Amino acid sequence: MRIGKGWYFSFIKSTDQFIFTNRFEKIIYFDFNRSTRFKLLFWTSNSMTQMKRFYTFCFALLFVFLINAQGTPTDFLTADFHKDRRAAVRDMMPSNTVAVLFANPIRNRANDVDYIYHQDPDFYYLTGYNEPNAVLLIFSEDQKDGNGKVYDEMLYVQERDVKAEQWNGKRLGVEGAKERLGFDMAFNGSEFLNTTIDFQTFDKVLFFDFKNDYRDTREKADLFDLIKTFKGKTNYPSDYNATKQQLYSMITSTDITNSANVAQTLGRYLNYYEDLQEDKFLTEFVEAKDDALRNEIKEKVTLELKANNLDSAIIAEILNTLRETKTEEEMVLLRKAIEISAVGQNEVMKAMHPNMSETEIQGVHEYVYKKYGAEYEGYPSIVGGGNNGCILHYIENNKTKVGNDLVLMDLGAEYHGYTADVTRTIPANGKFTLEQKQIYDIVYNAQEAGIKASIVGAPFQAPGKAASEIVTAGLMELGIITKPEEARTYFPHGTSHYLGLDVHDKGTYGAFKPNTVITVEPGIYIPEGSDCDKKWWGIAVRIEDDILITENGPVNLSDMAPRTTEAIEAMMTAPSPLDDFVLPTLD
Ligand code: GLY
Ligand code: MN
Ligand code: MN
């Protein structure tokens, strides 16, 4: 489009559309964030005067500023981040292997309404692609296609479709996958259905086994069709069992002198996974009386494993390792999610009063998340008044008045994929009773000890051990328990998990490494009817913070939300904008 004399602008879909010739002296090219499908190009012709060029430039800047001012967020992970993560996976893959990962399925809510789509975090981590019906291939070594083109990864995405996009939103399509996500080899999913890749030529095909929770739809290359193609081309056995495959691999990689120990470990697995007790080789191996017999079974199992080259253990290990440690780019988003969640806790502390309902309290937290642009909650929000706080993952949140009880609030904003997980427990009327404070202080001290134990090199269980020692001693001192082993009744969960793209994030659960983020979340829950003095009944306290482990010690990323009883009570005296937010009464 010509805008006045001598200066021009155009929206273009791709640079291929634009023929660069020496007719143009200056080209200003704006590539928007990935949710914008068009690029904006300004150009000036050779015949323009210096002054005109200057005005053109200013106009371009203003125009872009105005567009961006009403635009969509731009602070997503970059295409380079995802590319780098794929390279890291490739580096860890055994030679002559291919990893095949699928996007999350669409899940139906009711009739023609689906749940809001959420990408599989591994798939997102490796691609940045946020749509369903897609498959990613990463090759351990360079491949060559029929035309001599060299590649080491491929992405198949949902095809652009004007009609579907009018109803359900824009699709990135092949071109978007190339330009926004940086895939050189991007294709429509329908091309995967006819792929000529011979999966039999690889030593191993690495994949996550399927959960059978996807549907066949009218879409021509939906997840159902992509997986069906994969299963057909890899000779996926109809009775494939990922755990069985893992246990078989354990047997085949065992030095025979160690086989008795392996048999013992397998025995524990078989107790847990009862369906595996029907497997002849596994039961025989566990029950074998001597090394010779175990060796015989090992040979048979080796032959069984050779029947196909599918492996669902290696890729899990690779992603557990990579996702445990956060890069700087990830930390920006994770910190933001955590800070937003801490602000949510603070605003609720200011707004809380005994007449509020659990749902209303949940709404205040979630409003704060949305106000900051967090797309989702990382998990269903938990708001439990009094005895409801004793249900660890209480999500009904339907008590109509929290009254004078403690309110346990375990919530986390999800910001561009990364989720927080922050819990505060506060008295609805602004003041802890003596009993509430006594329990609260034990949990607080346990959490402090847990945070202090979160240091590089310590075993993953260190915070839990430190916290449960304090909880046990505290409960004994108050006479709530009489024997240390009874503490588990009132503190029945673990103290820590990794945090990141998933609330219970992937990791190795080995010794702590720098740049990992964990939660430290001790709790004491005393349900009505417990075997202790009635004065403790209905008290439930959990305090949960998100801790960055560094070479210089633990850093509490959620400490913006007060944790001591004094600081909470002080925060609760502050005015809230919601004090004046009075809605009409409905009949
Ligand atoms: N919000 C779930 C958990 O704390 O693990
Ligand atoms: Mn947690
Ligand atoms: Mn939590």
Coordinates of C-alpha atoms and ligand atoms in Angstrom, one line a residue:
M1 CA 0.0 0.0 0.0
R2 CA 1.3 3.5 -0.8
I3 CA 0.9 5.9 2.0
G4 CA 1.4 9.4 0.6
K5 CA 4.2 10.2 -1.8
G6 CA 7.3 8.0 -1.7
W7 CA 6.6 5.8 1.3
Y8 CA 4.8 2.5 1.6
F9 CA 3.9 -0.2 3.9
S10 CA 2.6 -3.7 3.6
F11 CA 1.5 -6.6 5.8
I12 CA 3.0 -9.7 4.4
K13 CA 2.5 -13.4 5.3
S14 CA 6.0 -14.4 4.6
T15 CA 9.2 -12.9 3.2
D16 CA 8.8 -15.1 0.1
Q17 CA 5.8 -13.0 -0.8
F18 CA 8.0 -9.9 -1.1
I19 CA 10.4 -9.6 -3.9
F20 CA 13.4 -7.6 -2.7
T21 CA 14.8 -5.5 -5.6
N22 CA 17.1 -2.5 -5.7
R23 CA 14.0 -0.4 -6.2
F24 CA 14.0 -0.2 -2.4
E25 CA 16.7 1.5 -0.5
K26 CA 15.6 0.9 3.1
I27 CA 13.4 -1.9 4.4
I28 CA 12.0 -1.9 7.9
Y29 CA 10.7 -5.3 8.8
F30 CA 8.7 -6.2 11.8
D31 CA 8.2 -9.7 12.8
F32 CA 5.5 -9.8 15.5
N33 CA 5.1 -12.4 18.2
R34 CA 4.0 -15.8 17.2
S35 CA 0.3 -15.1 17.7
T36 CA 0.4 -12.6 14.9
R37 CA 0.4 -14.2 11.5
F38 CA 1.5 -11.2 9.6
K39 CA 4.8 -9.4 9.4
L40 CA 4.8 -5.7 8.7
L41 CA 7.1 -4.3 6.2
F42 CA 8.0 -0.6 5.5
W43 CA 10.0 0.4 2.7
T44 CA 11.3 3.6 1.1
S45 CA 12.1 4.0 -2.5
N46 CA 15.5 5.2 -3.8
S47 CA 13.9 8.4 -5.1
M48 CA 13.0 9.6 -1.6
T49 CA 14.6 12.6 0.0
Q50 CA 16.5 12.4 3.3
M51 CA 13.7 14.2 5.0
K52 CA 11.0 12.0 3.7
R53 CA 12.9 8.9 4.8
F54 CA 13.1 10.4 8.3
Y55 CA 9.4 10.9 8.5
T56 CA 8.8 7.5 7.1
F57 CA 10.9 6.0 9.8
C58 CA 9.0 7.9 12.5
F59 CA 5.7 6.9 11.1
A60 CA 6.8 3.3 11.1
L61 CA 7.8 3.4 14.7
L62 CA 4.5 5.1 15.8
F63 CA 2.5 2.6 13.8
V64 CA 4.2 -0.4 15.3
F65 CA 3.9 1.1 18.8
L66 CA 0.2 1.5 18.3
I67 CA -0.3 -2.0 17.0
N68 CA 1.7 -3.5 19.8
A69 CA 0.0 -1.4 22.4
Q70 CA -3.2 -3.2 21.6
G71 CA -1.5 -6.5 20.8
T72 CA -0.9 -9.8 22.4
P73 CA 1.9 -10.8 24.8
T74 CA 5.4 -11.1 23.4
D75 CA 7.3 -12.6 26.3
F76 CA 7.0 -16.2 25.4
L77 CA 9.9 -18.6 25.3
T78 CA 11.8 -18.0 22.1
A79 CA 12.1 -20.3 19.1
D80 CA 15.8 -20.5 19.9
F81 CA 15.0 -21.8 23.4
H82 CA 13.0 -24.7 22.0
K83 CA 15.6 -25.4 19.3
D84 CA 18.3 -25.5 22.0
R85 CA 16.2 -28.0 24.0
R86 CA 15.8 -30.2 21.0
A87 CA 19.5 -30.1 20.5
A88 CA 20.0 -31.1 24.2
V89 CA 17.6 -34.1 23.7
R90 CA 19.5 -35.1 20.6
D91 CA 22.8 -35.0 22.5
M92 CA 21.4 -37.5 25.0
M93 CA 19.8 -39.9 22.5
P94 CA 21.7 -43.1 21.8
S95 CA 23.0 -43.4 18.3
N96 CA 20.7 -44.4 15.4
T97 CA 17.5 -43.6 17.2
V98 CA 14.5 -41.4 16.6
A99 CA 12.3 -39.8 19.2
V100 CA 8.7 -39.4 18.3
L101 CA 6.5 -37.2 20.5
F102 CA 2.8 -36.4 20.1
A103 CA 0.8 -33.3 21.1
N104 CA -1.7 -33.6 23.9
P105 CA -5.2 -34.8 22.9
I106 CA -8.3 -32.5 22.9
R107 CA -10.5 -33.6 25.9
N108 CA -14.2 -33.5 25.7
R109 CA -16.1 -31.7 28.6
A110 CA -19.7 -32.4 27.5
N111 CA -21.5 -32.7 24.2
D112 CA -19.9 -30.3 21.8
V113 CA -17.8 -28.4 24.4
D114 CA -14.2 -29.4 24.9
Y115 CA -12.0 -28.5 27.9
I116 CA -9.7 -25.6 27.1
Y117 CA -6.8 -27.1 25.2
H118 CA -3.5 -27.5 27.1
Q119 CA -0.4 -28.7 25.3
D120 CA 1.6 -31.6 26.7
P121 CA 4.5 -29.8 28.6
D122 CA 7.2 -32.0 27.0
F123 CA 5.8 -31.1 23.6
Y124 CA 5.7 -27.5 24.4
Y125 CA 9.2 -27.5 25.9
L126 CA 10.5 -28.9 22.6
T127 CA 8.5 -27.0 20.1
G128 CA 6.6 -24.0 21.5
Y129 CA 3.6 -25.3 19.5
N130 CA 0.4 -24.8 21.4
E131 CA -2.1 -26.7 19.2
P132 CA -3.3 -30.3 19.1
N133 CA -2.9 -32.9 16.3
A134 CA 0.9 -32.6 15.9
V135 CA 3.9 -34.9 16.0
L136 CA 7.6 -34.1 16.5
L137 CA 10.5 -36.2 15.3
I138 CA 14.0 -35.8 16.5
F139 CA 16.7 -37.9 14.9
S140 CA 20.0 -38.7 16.7
E141 CA 21.9 -38.1 13.5
D142 CA 21.5 -36.2 10.3
Q143 CA 19.1 -37.7 7.7
K144 CA 18.9 -37.1 4.0
D145 CA 15.7 -36.9 2.0
G146 CA 15.3 -37.9 -1.7
N147 CA 16.5 -34.6 -2.9
G148 CA 19.6 -34.7 -0.8
K149 CA 18.3 -32.3 1.8
V150 CA 19.8 -32.8 5.3
Y151 CA 17.7 -32.6 8.4
D152 CA 17.6 -33.9 12.0
E153 CA 14.1 -33.0 13.1
M154 CA 10.6 -32.7 11.7
L155 CA 7.3 -31.2 12.9
Y156 CA 3.9 -32.1 11.6
V157 CA 1.2 -29.7 12.5
Q158 CA -2.5 -29.2 12.0
E159 CA -3.4 -27.8 8.5
R160 CA -4.7 -24.3 8.1
D161 CA -8.5 -24.4 7.6
V162 CA -10.5 -21.2 7.0
K163 CA -13.7 -22.6 8.3
A164 CA -12.3 -24.3 11.4
E165 CA -10.3 -21.2 12.2
Q166 CA -13.5 -19.0 12.0
W167 CA -15.0 -21.2 14.7
N168 CA -12.2 -22.3 16.9
G169 CA -9.3 -19.8 16.5
K170 CA -6.3 -19.3 14.3
R171 CA -3.9 -22.1 13.5
L172 CA -0.2 -21.6 13.0
G173 CA 0.0 -24.0 10.0
V174 CA 3.1 -25.1 8.3
E175 CA 4.3 -21.6 7.4
G176 CA 3.8 -20.4 11.0
A177 CA 5.7 -23.4 12.3
K178 CA 8.6 -22.5 10.0
E179 CA 8.6 -18.8 10.6
R180 CA 7.6 -18.5 14.3
L181 CA 8.9 -21.8 15.7
G182 CA 12.0 -22.0 13.4
F183 CA 11.3 -25.5 12.0
D184 CA 13.0 -26.0 8.7
M185 CA 11.1 -29.2 8.1
A186 CA 7.5 -28.5 9.0
F187 CA 4.6 -30.3 7.3
N188 CA 0.9 -30.8 7.5
G189 CA -0.1 -33.8 9.7
S190 CA -1.7 -35.5 6.6
E191 CA 1.8 -35.9 5.2
F192 CA 2.8 -38.0 8.3
L193 CA 0.0 -40.4 7.3
N194 CA 1.9 -41.1 4.1
T195 CA 5.4 -40.9 5.6
T196 CA 8.1 -43.0 3.9
I197 CA 10.2 -43.0 7.1
D198 CA 11.2 -46.6 7.8
F199 CA 11.1 -46.8 11.6
Q200 CA 12.6 -50.4 11.4
T201 CA 16.0 -49.0 10.3
F202 CA 16.5 -47.4 13.7
D203 CA 18.1 -49.2 16.7
K204 CA 15.4 -47.7 18.9
V205 CA 12.2 -45.6 18.4
L206 CA 11.9 -43.5 21.6
F207 CA 8.4 -42.5 22.5
F208 CA 6.0 -42.0 25.4
D209 CA 3.5 -44.8 25.5
F210 CA -0.1 -43.8 24.8
K211 CA -2.8 -43.3 27.5
N212 CA -5.7 -44.2 25.1
D213 CA -7.5 -40.9 25.9
Y214 CA -7.9 -39.6 22.4
R215 CA -10.8 -39.7 20.0
D216 CA -11.1 -40.0 16.3
T217 CA -12.7 -36.9 14.9
R218 CA -13.6 -35.5 11.4
E219 CA -10.3 -33.8 11.3
K220 CA -8.3 -35.5 8.5
A221 CA -5.1 -36.0 10.4
D222 CA -6.1 -35.8 14.0
L223 CA -4.1 -37.3 16.9
F224 CA -6.0 -40.6 16.5
D225 CA -4.8 -40.9 12.8
L226 CA -1.3 -39.8 13.7
I227 CA -0.9 -42.4 16.4
K228 CA -2.6 -45.1 14.3
T229 CA 0.0 -44.4 11.6
F230 CA 2.8 -44.5 14.1
K231 CA 1.6 -47.8 15.5
G232 CA 1.2 -49.3 12.0
K233 CA 4.7 -48.2 10.9
T234 CA 6.4 -49.3 14.1
N235 CA 4.6 -52.7 14.5
Y236 CA 3.5 -51.5 17.9
P237 CA 2.2 -54.7 19.6
S238 CA -1.5 -54.5 20.7
D239 CA -0.4 -55.6 24.2
Y240 CA 2.5 -53.2 24.5
N241 CA 3.2 -52.3 28.2
A242 CA 5.7 -49.6 28.9
T243 CA 6.5 -50.8 32.4
K244 CA 6.9 -54.4 31.2
Q245 CA 9.3 -53.1 28.5
Q246 CA 11.3 -51.2 31.2
L247 CA 11.5 -54.3 33.4
Y248 CA 12.6 -56.5 30.5
S249 CA 15.3 -53.9 29.7
M250 CA 16.4 -54.1 33.3
I251 CA 16.7 -57.9 33.0
T252 CA 18.7 -57.8 29.7
S253 CA 21.1 -55.1 31.0
T254 CA 21.8 -57.0 34.2
D255 CA 25.2 -58.5 34.9
I256 CA 24.3 -62.0 35.9
T257 CA 26.2 -61.8 39.2
N258 CA 23.7 -59.0 40.2
S259 CA 20.7 -60.9 38.9
A260 CA 19.4 -61.9 42.4
N261 CA 19.2 -58.2 43.4
V262 CA 17.4 -57.4 40.2
A263 CA 15.0 -60.2 40.8
Q264 CA 14.2 -58.7 44.2
T265 CA 13.6 -55.2 42.7
L266 CA 11.3 -56.8 40.1
G267 CA 9.4 -58.6 42.9
R268 CA 8.6 -55.2 44.4
Y269 CA 7.3 -54.0 41.0
L270 CA 5.2 -57.0 40.5
N271 CA 3.6 -56.5 43.9
Y272 CA 2.7 -52.9 42.8
Y273 CA 1.6 -53.6 39.2
E274 CA -0.6 -56.7 39.7
D275 CA -1.3 -57.1 36.0
L276 CA 2.4 -57.8 35.4
Q277 CA 2.2 -60.8 37.6
E278 CA 0.6 -62.5 34.6
D279 CA 3.8 -62.1 32.6
K280 CA 5.5 -65.5 32.4
F281 CA 9.1 -64.2 32.1
L282 CA 8.8 -61.7 34.8
T283 CA 7.3 -64.1 37.4
E284 CA 9.8 -66.8 36.4
F285 CA 12.7 -64.4 36.8
V286 CA 11.5 -63.3 40.3
E287 CA 10.9 -66.9 41.4
A288 CA 14.1 -68.4 39.8
K289 CA 16.3 -70.1 42.4
D290 CA 19.7 -69.7 40.8
D291 CA 21.8 -67.6 38.4
A292 CA 21.7 -70.3 35.6
L293 CA 17.9 -70.2 35.5
R294 CA 17.9 -66.4 35.6
N295 CA 20.4 -66.4 32.7
E296 CA 18.2 -68.7 30.6
I297 CA 15.2 -66.3 31.2
K298 CA 17.4 -63.3 30.3
E299 CA 18.2 -64.9 26.9
K300 CA 14.5 -65.4 26.2
V301 CA 13.7 -61.9 27.3
T302 CA 16.4 -60.5 25.0
L303 CA 14.8 -62.2 22.1
E304 CA 11.4 -60.8 23.1
L305 CA 12.8 -57.3 23.2
K306 CA 14.3 -57.7 19.8
A307 CA 10.8 -58.3 18.3
N308 CA 10.4 -54.5 18.2
N309 CA 12.6 -51.5 18.6
L310 CA 10.2 -49.5 20.7
D311 CA 11.5 -47.9 23.8
S312 CA 9.5 -45.7 26.2
A313 CA 12.0 -45.4 29.0
I314 CA 14.9 -43.5 27.5
I315 CA 13.0 -40.4 26.4
A316 CA 11.4 -40.2 29.9
E317 CA 14.8 -40.2 31.5
I318 CA 16.1 -37.6 29.0
L319 CA 13.2 -35.2 29.7
N320 CA 13.3 -35.8 33.5
T321 CA 17.0 -34.7 33.4
L322 CA 16.6 -31.7 31.1
R323 CA 13.4 -30.3 32.7
E324 CA 14.7 -30.6 36.2
T325 CA 17.2 -27.7 35.6
K326 CA 15.8 -24.4 34.6
T327 CA 17.4 -22.0 32.1
E328 CA 17.4 -18.2 32.6
E329 CA 14.7 -17.9 30.0
E330 CA 12.4 -20.3 31.9
M331 CA 13.2 -18.7 35.2
V332 CA 11.8 -15.3 34.0
L333 CA 8.4 -16.9 33.4
L334 CA 8.5 -19.1 36.4
R335 CA 9.4 -16.2 38.7
K336 CA 6.6 -14.2 37.2
A337 CA 4.0 -17.0 37.8
I338 CA 5.2 -17.2 41.4
E339 CA 5.2 -13.5 42.1
I340 CA 1.7 -13.2 40.6
S341 CA 0.5 -16.0 42.9
A342 CA 2.1 -14.3 46.0
V343 CA 0.4 -11.1 45.1
G344 CA -2.9 -13.0 44.9
Q345 CA -2.3 -14.3 48.4
N346 CA -1.6 -10.8 49.7
E347 CA -4.8 -9.3 48.0
V348 CA -6.9 -12.1 49.6
M349 CA -5.3 -11.4 53.0
K350 CA -6.5 -7.8 52.7
A351 CA -9.9 -8.7 51.4
M352 CA -10.7 -11.7 53.6
H353 CA -13.6 -11.6 56.0
P354 CA -15.7 -14.3 57.7
N355 CA -18.7 -13.8 55.4
M356 CA -16.8 -14.7 52.3
S357 CA -17.4 -18.0 50.6
E358 CA -14.6 -20.4 49.5
T359 CA -15.6 -19.8 45.8
E360 CA -15.4 -16.0 46.2
I361 CA -11.9 -16.3 47.8
Q362 CA -10.9 -18.5 44.9
G363 CA -12.2 -15.9 42.5
V364 CA -10.1 -13.1 44.0
H365 CA -6.9 -15.1 43.6
E366 CA -7.8 -16.0 40.0
Y367 CA -8.8 -12.4 39.2
V368 CA -5.3 -11.3 40.2
Y369 CA -3.8 -14.0 38.0
K370 CA -5.8 -12.8 35.0
K371 CA -5.1 -9.1 35.7
Y372 CA -1.4 -10.0 35.3
G373 CA -2.1 -11.9 32.1
A374 CA -1.6 -15.4 33.5
E375 CA -3.6 -17.7 31.2
Y376 CA -4.6 -20.4 33.6
E377 CA -4.3 -21.9 37.0
G378 CA -1.6 -24.5 37.1
Y379 CA -3.9 -26.9 38.9
P380 CA -7.5 -26.6 40.3
S381 CA -7.5 -24.0 43.1
I382 CA -7.7 -25.3 46.6
V383 CA -9.6 -23.1 49.1
G384 CA -10.6 -25.0 52.2
G385 CA -12.1 -23.4 55.3
G386 CA -11.8 -25.2 58.6
N387 CA -12.2 -29.0 58.3
N388 CA -12.2 -28.7 54.5
G389 CA -8.5 -27.8 54.7
C390 CA -7.9 -31.4 55.9
I391 CA -8.7 -32.7 52.4
L392 CA -5.3 -32.3 50.7
H393 CA -6.6 -31.6 47.2
Y394 CA -10.0 -30.1 48.2
I395 CA -11.4 -28.4 45.1
E396 CA -15.2 -28.2 45.6
N397 CA -14.6 -24.9 47.3
N398 CA -18.3 -24.6 48.0
K399 CA -18.6 -23.6 51.7
T400 CA -20.8 -20.5 51.6
K401 CA -19.2 -18.8 54.7
V402 CA -15.7 -19.4 56.0
G403 CA -16.7 -18.0 59.4
N404 CA -14.0 -17.8 62.1
D405 CA -12.0 -20.8 60.8
L406 CA -8.6 -21.0 59.3
V407 CA -8.7 -20.9 55.5
L408 CA -6.1 -23.0 53.6
M409 CA -5.4 -21.6 50.2
D410 CA -3.2 -23.6 47.8
L411 CA -3.2 -21.9 44.4
G412 CA -0.8 -21.2 41.5
A413 CA -1.0 -19.0 38.4
E414 CA 0.2 -20.5 35.2
Y415 CA 2.1 -17.9 33.1
H416 CA 3.0 -18.8 29.6
G417 CA 3.2 -22.5 30.6
Y418 CA 5.0 -22.2 33.9
T419 CA 3.1 -22.7 37.1
A420 CA 3.5 -21.5 40.7
D421 CA 2.4 -23.5 43.7
V422 CA 1.9 -21.3 46.8
T423 CA -0.1 -22.1 49.9
R424 CA -1.0 -19.7 52.7
T425 CA -3.3 -20.5 55.7
I426 CA -4.9 -17.5 57.3
P427 CA -7.6 -16.9 59.9
A428 CA -10.7 -15.6 58.2
N429 CA -11.3 -13.0 60.9
G430 CA -7.8 -11.7 60.9
K431 CA -6.6 -13.2 64.2
F432 CA -5.1 -16.6 65.0
T433 CA -6.6 -18.3 68.1
L434 CA -4.1 -19.8 70.5
E435 CA -4.6 -23.4 69.2
Q436 CA -4.4 -22.3 65.6
K437 CA -1.2 -20.4 66.3
Q438 CA 0.4 -23.3 68.1
I439 CA -0.2 -25.6 65.1
Y440 CA 0.8 -22.9 62.7
D441 CA 4.1 -22.3 64.4
I442 CA 5.1 -25.9 64.2
V443 CA 4.4 -25.9 60.5
Y444 CA 6.3 -22.7 60.1
N445 CA 9.3 -24.0 61.9
A446 CA 9.1 -27.2 59.9
Q447 CA 9.1 -25.2 56.7
E448 CA 12.0 -23.1 57.7
A449 CA 14.0 -26.2 58.5
G450 CA 12.9 -27.7 55.2
I451 CA 14.0 -24.6 53.2
K452 CA 17.4 -24.5 55.0
A453 CA 17.9 -28.2 54.0
S454 CA 17.3 -27.4 50.3
I455 CA 21.0 -27.1 49.3
V456 CA 23.0 -28.3 46.3
G457 CA 24.1 -31.9 46.8
A458 CA 21.6 -32.8 49.5
P459 CA 19.3 -35.7 48.8
F460 CA 15.9 -34.8 47.5
Q461 CA 14.3 -36.2 50.7
A462 CA 16.4 -33.7 52.9
P463 CA 13.6 -31.0 53.3
G464 CA 11.0 -33.7 54.1
K465 CA 13.2 -35.3 56.7
A466 CA 14.0 -31.9 58.4
A467 CA 10.4 -30.9 58.3
S468 CA 8.9 -34.1 59.7
E469 CA 11.3 -34.2 62.6
I470 CA 10.0 -30.8 63.7
V471 CA 6.3 -31.7 63.1
T472 CA 6.8 -34.9 65.1
A473 CA 8.4 -33.2 68.0
G474 CA 5.8 -30.4 68.0
L475 CA 2.8 -32.8 67.9
M476 CA 4.3 -34.8 70.8
E477 CA 4.9 -31.7 72.8
L478 CA 1.3 -30.6 72.4
G479 CA 0.1 -34.1 73.3
I480 CA -1.6 -34.6 70.0
I481 CA 0.4 -37.8 69.5
T482 CA 2.1 -40.0 71.9
K483 CA 4.4 -42.0 69.6
P484 CA 6.6 -40.5 66.8
E485 CA 5.2 -42.9 64.2
E486 CA 1.7 -41.4 64.7
A487 CA 2.9 -38.1 63.2
R488 CA 2.1 -39.5 59.7
T489 CA -1.6 -39.5 60.6
Y490 CA -1.5 -35.7 60.7
F491 CA 1.2 -35.0 58.1
P492 CA 0.4 -37.6 55.5
H493 CA 2.1 -36.1 52.4
G494 CA 5.6 -35.4 51.0
T495 CA 7.2 -32.1 51.6
S496 CA 8.7 -31.3 48.1
H497 CA 8.3 -31.7 44.4
Y498 CA 9.9 -30.0 41.4
L499 CA 8.1 -27.1 39.9
G500 CA 8.0 -25.8 36.3
L501 CA 5.9 -26.5 33.3
D502 CA 4.0 -29.0 35.5
V503 CA 3.0 -28.3 39.0
H504 CA 4.6 -31.7 40.0
D505 CA 7.3 -31.1 37.5
K506 CA 9.7 -33.6 35.9
G507 CA 13.0 -34.3 37.5
T508 CA 15.3 -37.1 38.6
Y509 CA 14.5 -36.8 42.3
G510 CA 18.2 -37.4 43.0
A511 CA 20.6 -35.0 44.9
F512 CA 19.7 -31.3 44.5
K513 CA 21.2 -29.5 41.6
P514 CA 21.7 -25.8 41.1
N515 CA 18.9 -24.0 39.1
T516 CA 16.2 -26.3 40.1
V517 CA 13.0 -25.1 41.7
I518 CA 11.2 -27.2 44.3
T519 CA 8.3 -26.6 46.8
V520 CA 8.7 -26.9 50.5
E521 CA 5.3 -27.5 51.9
P522 CA 4.8 -29.2 55.3
G523 CA 1.4 -29.4 56.8
I524 CA -0.6 -30.5 59.8
Y525 CA -4.2 -31.6 59.3
I526 CA -6.4 -32.6 62.3
P527 CA -9.9 -33.6 60.9
E528 CA -13.0 -33.6 63.1
G529 CA -13.2 -36.8 65.1
S530 CA -9.4 -37.3 65.4
D531 CA -8.0 -39.2 68.3
C532 CA -6.9 -36.1 70.2
D533 CA -8.4 -33.3 72.3
K534 CA -11.4 -31.7 70.6
K535 CA -9.9 -28.3 70.7
W536 CA -7.6 -29.3 67.8
W537 CA -10.3 -30.6 65.6
G538 CA -10.8 -28.9 62.2
I539 CA -7.4 -27.2 62.3
A540 CA -5.5 -27.6 59.0
V541 CA -2.4 -25.7 58.2
R542 CA -0.1 -26.0 55.1
I543 CA 2.5 -23.4 54.2
E544 CA 4.1 -23.8 50.8
D545 CA 6.8 -21.8 49.1
D546 CA 8.7 -22.1 45.8
I547 CA 12.4 -22.4 46.4
L548 CA 15.2 -21.9 43.8
I549 CA 18.2 -24.0 44.7
T550 CA 21.4 -22.2 44.0
E551 CA 25.1 -22.7 44.7
N552 CA 24.7 -19.9 47.2
G553 CA 21.8 -21.6 49.0
P554 CA 18.0 -21.6 48.8
V555 CA 16.1 -18.6 47.5
N556 CA 12.5 -18.3 48.4
L557 CA 10.8 -17.0 45.3
S558 CA 7.3 -16.6 46.9
D559 CA 8.4 -14.7 50.0
M560 CA 6.5 -11.7 48.9
A561 CA 3.5 -13.3 50.6
P562 CA 3.9 -13.1 54.4
R563 CA 4.3 -16.4 56.3
T564 CA 4.6 -15.6 60.1
T565 CA 1.4 -15.3 62.1
E566 CA 2.4 -11.7 63.0
A567 CA 3.0 -10.7 59.4
I568 CA -0.2 -12.3 58.2
E569 CA -2.2 -10.6 60.9
A570 CA -0.6 -7.3 59.9
M571 CA -1.3 -7.8 56.2
M572 CA -4.9 -8.6 57.0
T573 CA -5.5 -5.2 58.6
A574 CA -4.6 -3.4 55.3
P575 CA -7.6 -2.1 53.3
S576 CA -8.6 -3.9 50.1
P577 CA -10.1 -2.4 46.9
L578 CA -12.7 -5.1 47.3
D579 CA -14.0 -3.5 50.5
D580 CA -15.9 -1.1 48.2
F581 CA -16.9 -3.7 45.6
V582 CA -20.5 -4.2 46.6
L583 CA -22.8 -6.0 44.1
P584 CA -26.6 -5.8 44.1
T585 CA -28.4 -8.5 46.1
L586 CA -30.2 -11.0 43.9
D587 CA -33.5 -12.7 44.8
Ligands
GLY1 N1 -1.0 -27.9 44.9 C1 -0.6 -29.3 44.9 C2 0.6 -29.5 45.7 O1 0.9 -28.7 46.6 O2 1.4 -30.4 45.5
MN2 MN 3.0 -28.4 46.0
MN3 MN 0.2 -26.7 46.5

